[in-house]
XYZ file of C-alpha atoms in Angstrom:
159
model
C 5.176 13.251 -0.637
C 4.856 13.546 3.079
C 1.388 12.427 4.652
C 0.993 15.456 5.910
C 0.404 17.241 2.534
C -2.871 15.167 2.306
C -5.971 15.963 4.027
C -7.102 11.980 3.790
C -5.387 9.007 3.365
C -7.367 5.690 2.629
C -6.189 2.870 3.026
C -7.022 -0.205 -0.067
C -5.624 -3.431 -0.921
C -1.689 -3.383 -1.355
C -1.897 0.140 -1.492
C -3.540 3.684 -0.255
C -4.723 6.629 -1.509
C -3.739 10.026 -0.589
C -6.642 12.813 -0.843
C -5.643 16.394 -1.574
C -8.383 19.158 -1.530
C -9.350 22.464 -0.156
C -12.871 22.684 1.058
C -14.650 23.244 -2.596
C -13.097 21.209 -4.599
C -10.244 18.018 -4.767
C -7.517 18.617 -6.417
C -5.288 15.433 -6.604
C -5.832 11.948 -5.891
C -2.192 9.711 -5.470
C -1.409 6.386 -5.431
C 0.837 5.579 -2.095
C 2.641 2.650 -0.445
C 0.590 0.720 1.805
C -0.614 2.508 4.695
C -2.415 2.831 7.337
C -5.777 4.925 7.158
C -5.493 8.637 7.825
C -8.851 10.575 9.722
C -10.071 13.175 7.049
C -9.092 16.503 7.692
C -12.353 18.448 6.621
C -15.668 17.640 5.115
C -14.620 17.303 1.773
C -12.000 15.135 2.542
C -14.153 13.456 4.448
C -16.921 12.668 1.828
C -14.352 11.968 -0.617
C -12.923 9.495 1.694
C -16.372 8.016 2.041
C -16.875 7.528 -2.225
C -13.129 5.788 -2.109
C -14.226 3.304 0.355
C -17.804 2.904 -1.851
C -15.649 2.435 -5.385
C -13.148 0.047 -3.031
C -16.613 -1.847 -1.988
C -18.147 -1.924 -5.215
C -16.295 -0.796 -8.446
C -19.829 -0.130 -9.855
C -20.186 2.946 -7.836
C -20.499 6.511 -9.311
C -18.001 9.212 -8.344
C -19.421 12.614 -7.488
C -16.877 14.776 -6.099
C -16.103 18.098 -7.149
C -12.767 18.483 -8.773
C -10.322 21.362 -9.479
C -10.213 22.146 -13.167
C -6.359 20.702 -14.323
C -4.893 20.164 -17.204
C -4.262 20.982 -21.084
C -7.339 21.408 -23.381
C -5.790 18.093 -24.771
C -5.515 16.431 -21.354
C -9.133 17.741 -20.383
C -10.527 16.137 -23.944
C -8.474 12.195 -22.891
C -10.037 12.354 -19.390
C -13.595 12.887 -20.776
C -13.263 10.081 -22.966
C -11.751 7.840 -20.462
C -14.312 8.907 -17.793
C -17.076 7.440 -20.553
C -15.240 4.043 -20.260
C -18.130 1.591 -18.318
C -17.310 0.319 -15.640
C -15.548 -3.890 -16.360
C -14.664 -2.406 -19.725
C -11.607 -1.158 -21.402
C -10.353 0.565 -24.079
C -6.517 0.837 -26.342
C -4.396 3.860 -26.377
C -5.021 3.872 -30.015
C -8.325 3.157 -29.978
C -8.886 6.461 -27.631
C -6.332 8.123 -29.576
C -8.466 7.162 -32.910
C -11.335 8.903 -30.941
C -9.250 11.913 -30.521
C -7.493 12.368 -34.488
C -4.166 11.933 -32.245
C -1.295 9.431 -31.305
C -1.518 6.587 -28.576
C 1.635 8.261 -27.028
C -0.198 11.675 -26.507
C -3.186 9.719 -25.316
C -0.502 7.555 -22.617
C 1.058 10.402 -21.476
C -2.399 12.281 -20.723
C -3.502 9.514 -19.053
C 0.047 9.474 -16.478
C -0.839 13.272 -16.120
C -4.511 12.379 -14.526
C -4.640 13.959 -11.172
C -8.110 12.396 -10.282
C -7.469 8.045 -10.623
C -10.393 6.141 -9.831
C -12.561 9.080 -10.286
C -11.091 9.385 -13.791
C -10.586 5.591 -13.982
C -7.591 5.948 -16.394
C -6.702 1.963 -15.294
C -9.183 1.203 -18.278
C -6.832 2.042 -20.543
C -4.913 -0.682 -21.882
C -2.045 -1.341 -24.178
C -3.637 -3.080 -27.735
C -3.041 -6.805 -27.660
C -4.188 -7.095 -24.300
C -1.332 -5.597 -22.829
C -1.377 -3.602 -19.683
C 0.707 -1.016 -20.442
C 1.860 1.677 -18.376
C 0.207 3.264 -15.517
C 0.582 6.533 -13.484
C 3.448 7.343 -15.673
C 5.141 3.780 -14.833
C 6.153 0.904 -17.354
C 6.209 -1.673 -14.114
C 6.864 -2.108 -10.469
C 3.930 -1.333 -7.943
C 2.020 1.028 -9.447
C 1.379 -1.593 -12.396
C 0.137 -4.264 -9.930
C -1.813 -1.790 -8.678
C -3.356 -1.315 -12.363
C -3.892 -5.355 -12.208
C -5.568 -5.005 -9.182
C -7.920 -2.568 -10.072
C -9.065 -4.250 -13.423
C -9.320 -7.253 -11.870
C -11.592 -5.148 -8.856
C -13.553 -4.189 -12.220
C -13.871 -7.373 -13.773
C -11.892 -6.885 -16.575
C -8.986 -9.346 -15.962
C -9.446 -12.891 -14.487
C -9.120 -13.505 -10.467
């Protein structure tokens, strides 16, 4: 996706973060290439700019940014249970799926359909026997070191 289509871009360690929003609500956070740091475009782009770099700073912080309503009922009921995942914690695919009376798969895919990462931290989400699994709707490559990155950012994998 061009750079243009985002209104910030924030720049993190070995990767970025592209910001998509109107000025009520954001509607898509994306994992980029490294980058350099794009000036927000807007207030909301700007504050949600600002709680990136907090979460970046300190993986303890608390999102509170508005988001557009996405996704299936099904999707909507994995991201709540995945946004209830503490911080330096994790949780299975089956063991969420368990949770929801459905299949790890379902619960895998829902989790590469999350528009809001970080926010909706669905990094925490781990393959059972202590697997990484997938990530962003990738088995490998960059976007699963940048899964290793942020659980080790959390505390959940070892430096």
């Amino acid at each position: 996706m061009p750079t243009a289509d985002y209104q910030a871009i924030v720049a993190a360690p070995g990767f970025a973060l592209g910001v998509q929003c109107d000025d009520d609500e954001i509607s898509l956070i994306e994992f980029l290439e490294p980058q350099a740091e794009r000036a927000a475009d807007g207030p909301l782009a700007a504050e949600a700019a600002r709680q990136l770099h907090a979460w970046l700073a300190d993986p303890a912080f608390v999102f509170g940014l508005p988001l557009k309503p996405a996704g299936t009922a099904f999707q909507r009921r994995v991201w709540a249970q995945i946004a209830a995942i503490p911080t330096g914690t994790t949780r299975t695919y089956g063991e969420l799926a368990q949770s929801l009376n459905n299949a790890p798969r379902a619960v895998g895919q829902a989790c590469g359909a999350n528009p809001y990462p970080l926010v909706v931290p669905c990094h925490r989400v781990v393959a059972a026997g202590g697997g990484l699994g997938g990530f962003n709707r990738h088995g490998g490559g960059f976007l699963l070191e940048v899964k290793r990155w942020l659980l080790r950012h959390e505390g959940c994998l070892p430096r």
